[in-house]
CSV table of C-alpha atoms in Angstrom, one decimal:
chain,number,residue,atom,x,y,z
Z,26,MET,CA,41.7,-23.1,184.0
Z,27,ILE,CA,41.3,-27.2,182.3
Z,28,ARG,CA,38.3,-26.2,181.1
Z,29,ALA,CA,39.6,-23.1,179.4
Z,30,LEU,CA,42.3,-25.2,177.9
Z,31,ASN,CA,40.8,-27.6,176.6
Z,32,ARG,CA,37.6,-25.2,175.0
Z,33,ALA,CA,40.6,-23.6,172.8
Z,34,PHE,CA,43.3,-26.0,172.8
Z,35,VAL,CA,44.4,-29.4,172.4
Z,36,CYS,CA,47.1,-30.2,174.9
Z,37,GLY,CA,50.6,-32.0,174.4
Z,38,TRP,CA,54.1,-32.1,176.3
Z,39,THR,CA,58.2,-32.7,174.4
Z,40,ASP,CA,60.1,-33.7,177.0
Z,41,ILE,CA,63.7,-32.1,176.1
Z,42,THR,CA,65.7,-34.0,178.4
Z,43,GLY,CA,69.8,-34.4,176.5
Z,44,VAL,CA,67.2,-32.5,173.5
Z,45,ALA,CA,67.7,-29.2,174.9
Z,46,ASP,CA,70.9,-27.6,175.9
Z,47,TYR,CA,69.1,-24.5,177.7
Z,48,ALA,CA,67.2,-27.3,179.8
Z,49,GLY,CA,68.1,-27.5,183.3
Z,50,THR,CA,70.0,-29.7,186.3
Z,51,SER,CA,68.1,-29.3,188.8
Z,52,GLY,CA,66.0,-32.1,189.4
Z,53,THR,CA,63.2,-34.4,188.6
Z,54,HIS,CA,59.2,-32.9,188.2
Z,55,ALA,CA,57.7,-35.1,185.6
Z,56,PRO,CA,54.6,-33.8,184.0
Z,57,SER,CA,52.6,-36.5,186.2
Z,58,TYR,CA,54.0,-34.9,189.2
Z,59,PRO,CA,51.6,-32.8,191.5
Z,60,ALA,CA,52.1,-28.9,191.5
Z,61,VAL,CA,54.3,-27.1,194.1
Z,62,TYR,CA,54.2,-23.9,195.6
Z,63,THR,CA,56.8,-21.2,193.7
Z,64,THR,CA,57.4,-18.1,192.2
Z,65,ASN,CA,55.9,-17.3,188.8
Z,66,CYS,CA,58.8,-18.6,185.9
Z,67,ALA,CA,60.3,-21.0,188.3
Z,68,GLY,CA,62.5,-23.3,186.3
Z,69,HIS,CA,62.3,-21.4,183.3
Z,70,HIS,CA,65.0,-23.5,181.7
Z,71,ASN,CA,62.9,-26.3,182.3
Z,72,VAL,CA,59.7,-26.0,181.6
Z,73,GLN,CA,58.4,-23.9,179.0
Z,74,MET,CA,54.6,-23.6,177.5
Z,75,PHE,CA,53.9,-22.4,173.9
Z,76,PHE,CA,50.5,-21.5,173.0
Z,77,LEU,CA,50.2,-22.2,169.1
Z,78,THR,CA,48.4,-21.8,166.5
Z,79,PRO,CA,47.8,-25.6,163.9
Z,80,ASP,CA,50.2,-24.3,161.5
Z,81,GLY,CA,52.7,-23.8,164.3
Z,82,GLN,CA,53.1,-19.7,164.8
Z,83,VAL,CA,53.7,-18.6,168.5
Z,84,LEU,CA,50.6,-16.6,170.0
Z,85,HIS,CA,52.3,-16.8,174.1
Z,86,CYS,CA,55.6,-18.8,175.9
Z,87,LEU,CA,55.3,-18.8,179.6
Z,88,PRO,CA,58.4,-20.4,181.1
Z,89,GLY,CA,58.6,-22.8,184.3
Z,90,PHE,CA,55.2,-22.3,186.5
Z,91,TRP,CA,52.6,-20.6,187.1
Z,92,GLU,CA,50.1,-19.4,189.8
Z,93,ARG,CA,47.2,-20.5,188.2
Z,94,GLY,CA,45.1,-17.5,188.6
Z,95,ALA,CA,47.9,-15.8,186.4
Z,96,PHE,CA,48.0,-18.8,184.3
Z,97,LEU,CA,44.9,-18.2,183.6
Z,98,GLU,CA,44.9,-14.2,182.1
Z,99,GLU,CA,47.6,-15.7,179.9
Z,100,LEU,CA,45.7,-18.2,178.0
Z,101,LYS,CA,43.0,-15.2,178.4
Z,102,LEU,CA,45.7,-13.5,176.3
Z,103,ALA,CA,46.9,-16.3,174.2
Z,104,CYS,CA,43.3,-16.5,172.5
Z,105,LYS,CA,42.8,-12.7,172.1
Z,106,LEU,CA,46.1,-12.7,169.9
Z,107,GLY,CA,44.5,-16.8,168.2
Z,108,ASP,CA,42.0,-13.7,167.0
Z,109,VAL,CA,44.1,-10.9,165.7
Z,110,LEU,CA,46.0,-13.0,163.6
Z,111,GLN,CA,42.5,-15.1,162.7
Z,112,SER,CA,41.4,-11.8,161.5
Z,113,PRO,CA,40.6,-11.1,158.1
Z,114,LYS,CA,40.4,-7.9,158.4
Z,115,LEU,CA,43.5,-7.1,159.4
Z,116,SER,CA,47.1,-6.4,157.2
Z,117,ILE,CA,50.2,-8.1,158.4
Z,118,VAL,CA,51.4,-4.6,159.9
Z,119,GLU,CA,48.3,-4.4,161.9
Z,120,LYS,CA,48.5,-7.3,163.2
Z,121,ASN,CA,52.4,-7.4,164.3
Z,122,ARG,CA,51.2,-4.1,165.8
Z,123,ALA,CA,48.7,-5.4,167.4
Z,124,PHE,CA,50.8,-8.3,169.1
Z,125,LEU,CA,53.1,-6.1,170.5
Z,126,ASP,CA,50.6,-3.5,172.0
Z,127,LEU,CA,48.8,-6.4,173.9
Z,128,GLN,CA,51.9,-8.0,174.9
Z,129,LEU,CA,53.0,-4.8,176.4
Z,130,GLY,CA,49.2,-3.5,177.6
Z,131,HIS,CA,48.9,-7.0,179.7
Z,132,ALA,CA,52.2,-6.5,181.5
Z,133,LEU,CA,51.2,-3.6,182.2
Z,134,GLU,CA,48.0,-4.0,183.6
Z,135,HIS,CA,49.1,-7.0,185.9
Z,136,ASP,CA,48.6,-6.9,189.7
Z,137,HIS,CA,50.7,-5.8,192.8
Z,138,ALA,CA,50.2,-10.1,193.6
Z,139,THR,CA,51.7,-11.4,189.8
Z,140,ARG,CA,54.2,-8.9,189.9
Z,141,THR,CA,54.9,-10.5,193.6
Z,142,ARG,CA,54.9,-13.6,192.5
Z,143,SER,CA,56.9,-13.3,189.6
Z,144,ALA,CA,60.1,-11.8,191.4
Z,145,LEU,CA,63.3,-13.6,190.9
Z,146,GLN,CA,64.8,-16.0,192.9
Z,147,GLY,CA,68.4,-14.7,195.1
Z,148,PHE,CA,70.3,-17.0,192.5
Z,149,ASP,CA,68.7,-16.1,189.6
Z,150,ARG,CA,69.0,-12.2,190.4
Z,151,PHE,CA,72.7,-12.0,190.7
Z,152,GLU,CA,73.0,-14.1,187.5
Z,153,VAL,CA,70.6,-11.9,185.8
Z,154,ALA,CA,72.1,-8.2,187.0
Z,155,GLY,CA,74.9,-7.3,184.9
Z,156,GLU,CA,75.4,-4.8,182.3
Z,157,GLY,CA,72.9,-4.9,179.1
Z,158,SER,CA,70.9,-7.5,180.8
Z,159,ASP,CA,67.6,-6.6,180.0
Z,160,PHE,CA,66.2,-7.0,183.4
Z,161,LEU,CA,68.2,-3.6,184.7
Z,162,ARG,CA,65.1,-0.7,184.5
Z,163,ALA,CA,67.2,2.1,182.4
Z,164,GLU,CA,66.1,4.3,185.6
Z,165,ARG,CA,66.5,3.7,189.2
Z,166,GLY,CA,62.5,4.5,189.6
Z,167,PHE,CA,61.5,5.1,193.1
Z,168,LEU,CA,60.4,1.5,194.8
Z,169,ALA,CA,62.4,-0.1,197.1
Z,170,ASP,CA,63.0,-3.8,196.8
Z,171,ARG,CA,64.1,-5.5,200.6
Z,172,GLY,CA,67.8,-4.1,200.3
Z,173,TRP,CA,68.0,-4.8,196.0
Z,174,GLY,CA,67.3,-1.3,195.2
Z,175,PRO,CA,64.3,-1.1,192.4
Z,176,ARG,CA,67.0,-2.0,189.3
Z,177,LEU,CA,65.7,-5.4,188.5
Z,178,LYS,CA,61.8,-6.3,186.8
Z,179,SER,CA,59.9,-9.2,187.7
Z,180,THR,CA,59.9,-12.0,185.1
Z,181,ASP,CA,56.3,-11.4,184.3
Z,182,GLN,CA,57.5,-7.5,182.7
Z,183,VAL,CA,60.4,-9.3,181.0
Z,184,LEU,CA,58.4,-12.3,179.9
Z,185,HIS,CA,55.8,-9.9,178.1
Z,186,GLU,CA,58.6,-7.6,176.9
Z,187,ARG,CA,60.5,-10.4,175.2
Z,188,MET,CA,57.5,-11.6,173.4
Z,189,ALA,CA,57.1,-8.0,172.2
Z,190,ARG,CA,59.7,-8.6,170.1
Z,191,ARG,CA,58.5,-11.6,168.4
Z,192,PRO,CA,55.4,-11.1,166.8
Z,193,PHE,CA,53.7,-14.6,165.7
Z,194,GLN,CA,57.0,-16.5,165.1
Z,195,ARG,CA,57.4,-20.0,163.9
Z,196,PHE,CA,58.0,-22.6,166.3
Z,197,GLU,CA,61.2,-23.8,164.7
Z,198,SER,CA,62.9,-20.4,164.4
Z,199,PHE,CA,61.7,-19.4,167.9
Z,200,ASP,CA,65.2,-19.0,170.2
Z,201,VAL,CA,64.0,-20.2,173.2
Z,202,ALA,CA,67.6,-20.5,174.9
Z,203,ALA,CA,67.4,-16.4,174.5
Z,204,TYR,CA,63.9,-16.5,175.5
Z,205,VAL,CA,64.0,-18.4,178.9
Z,206,ASP,CA,67.5,-17.3,180.0
Z,207,MET,CA,66.3,-16.0,183.5
Z,208,GLY,CA,68.7,-16.9,185.7
Z,209,LYS,CA,70.9,-19.8,186.4
Z,210,LYS,CA,70.0,-23.3,185.4
Z,211,ALA,CA,70.1,-25.3,188.3
Z,212,PHE,CA,68.6,-24.1,191.9
Z,213,ASP,CA,70.7,-23.3,194.5
Z,214,SER,CA,69.8,-23.3,197.6
Z,215,HIS,CA,73.2,-22.9,198.8
Z,216,PHE,CA,73.3,-19.3,197.2
Z,217,ASP,CA,76.5,-19.6,194.9
Z,218,GLY,CA,78.2,-21.2,198.1
Z,219,CYS,CA,77.3,-18.2,200.6
Z,220,ASP,CA,75.9,-20.3,203.2
Z,221,GLY,CA,77.8,-19.4,206.6
Z,222,ASP,CA,77.8,-15.8,208.2
Z,223,HIS,CA,80.6,-14.6,207.1
Z,224,ALA,CA,79.9,-15.6,203.5
Z,225,GLY,CA,76.3,-14.4,203.7
Z,226,GLN,CA,77.3,-11.3,204.2
Z,227,ALA,CA,80.1,-10.4,201.9
Z,228,CYS,CA,77.3,-12.3,199.4
Z,229,SER,CA,74.9,-9.7,200.6
Z,230,GLU,CA,77.1,-6.9,200.1
Z,231,SER,CA,77.8,-7.9,196.8
Z,232,LEU,CA,74.5,-8.0,195.6
Z,233,ALA,CA,73.4,-4.7,197.1
Z,234,ALA,CA,76.6,-3.7,195.0
Z,235,VAL,CA,75.4,-5.2,191.9
Z,236,ALA,CA,71.6,-3.2,192.3
Z,237,ALA,CA,73.3,-0.5,192.9
Z,238,GLY,CA,75.1,-0.3,190.0
Z,239,ARG,CA,78.4,-0.2,191.6
Z,240,VAL,CA,79.8,-3.4,190.6
Z,241,VAL,CA,78.8,-5.5,187.4
Z,242,PRO,CA,79.0,-9.5,188.4
Z,243,GLY,CA,82.0,-11.6,187.0
Z,244,SER,CA,83.9,-8.3,187.9
Z,245,PRO,CA,86.6,-8.8,190.4
Z,246,GLY,CA,84.4,-6.3,193.2
Z,247,ALA,CA,81.7,-8.7,192.1
Z,248,GLY,CA,81.8,-11.3,194.9
Z,249,GLN,CA,81.1,-14.1,192.6
Z,250,ALA,CA,81.7,-17.9,194.5
Z,251,THR,CA,81.8,-21.1,193.3
Z,252,PRO,CA,79.3,-22.4,190.1
Z,253,ALA,CA,76.0,-23.1,191.0
Z,254,ARG,CA,74.9,-26.5,192.4
Z,255,PRO,CA,71.7,-28.8,191.2
Z,256,THR,CA,70.4,-28.9,195.0
Z,257,ARG,CA,66.6,-29.6,194.2
Z,258,THR,CA,63.5,-28.1,192.6
Z,259,PRO,CA,62.6,-24.6,192.9
Z,260,GLY,CA,61.0,-22.9,196.3
Z,261,SER,CA,59.5,-19.5,196.4
Z,262,GLY,CA,60.6,-16.5,197.4
Z,263,PRO,CA,58.9,-13.5,196.4
Z,264,ALA,CA,60.0,-10.0,196.3
Z,265,PRO,CA,58.2,-7.3,194.7
Z,266,ALA,CA,59.9,-6.0,191.4
Z,267,PRO,CA,57.6,-4.4,189.3
Z,268,SER,CA,58.1,-2.6,186.8
Z,269,ARG,CA,56.8,-1.7,182.8
Z,270,GLY,CA,59.1,-1.2,179.5
Z,271,PHE,CA,60.6,-2.1,176.1
Z,272,GLY,CA,63.6,-2.4,177.2
Z,273,GLY,CA,66.7,-3.8,177.6
Z,274,ALA,CA,64.9,-23.6,187.8
Z,275,GLY,CA,64.3,-27.0,188.4
Z,276,GLY,CA,61.4,-29.8,187.0
Z,277,ALA,CA,62.2,-32.5,184.6
Z,278,PRO,CA,62.4,-30.6,181.3
Z,279,ALA,CA,59.5,-30.6,179.3
Z,280,THR,CA,58.3,-27.9,176.9
Z,281,PRO,CA,54.1,-28.3,177.0
Z,282,SER,CA,52.7,-27.4,173.2
Z,283,LEU,CA,48.4,-25.3,173.4
Z,284,THR,CA,47.9,-25.5,169.8
Z,285,LEU,CA,44.5,-23.8,168.6
Z,286,GLY,CA,41.8,-26.1,168.5
Z,287,ARG,CA,39.8,-24.3,166.3
């Protein structure tokens, strides 16, 4: 993976602590720290990996931490998009259309392991389950998701849908806050205060109601409890939520920038 990065990109990073209002508040995971096993996109508010052209156009952006195999596939996509942008044979309209097709096509091609590893963490699920969220499928589908129902997409699907709406945007105009909004800004190991038997049951019932579309988060019946409490860096919590369509924290805040080196 490192060799692949070095062949195509010049790599660097920027500390966004106290600079970006979208940065998370869960603790510290500096670039020099060892990698941890977690879900793809965990830490989305604190880590954003941008793939840029030399003049600052965004080819791709991965929020949060990523499993190395899945990261390598996203890196290959960024290189393809770089080739599209640099092609003298394509018009601007054709390049933008190719950008959309490649982003959505890549989401469709993700295997089961990638989608499973890209499941939202429990506290993030409740946060993004509100009416109008692009995490909600227009149709209920047919795949059960461990009691949650089939309503929520996985993060890998949503990020490609969001990128598809941002063809070759300039880095300075890229709305990072909206793009990385995939749940809470702090890791909540107690699931919004639902850490007792009775509270845990009530929380599960509330989340099931959200999944079934009976209530909207924040409404009187939603069971939303105390504000999030930052406790530690993200842990794993995979649960499958495959989807595709055009709809709809933890770690030291840092934004790596990967710039095409050709």
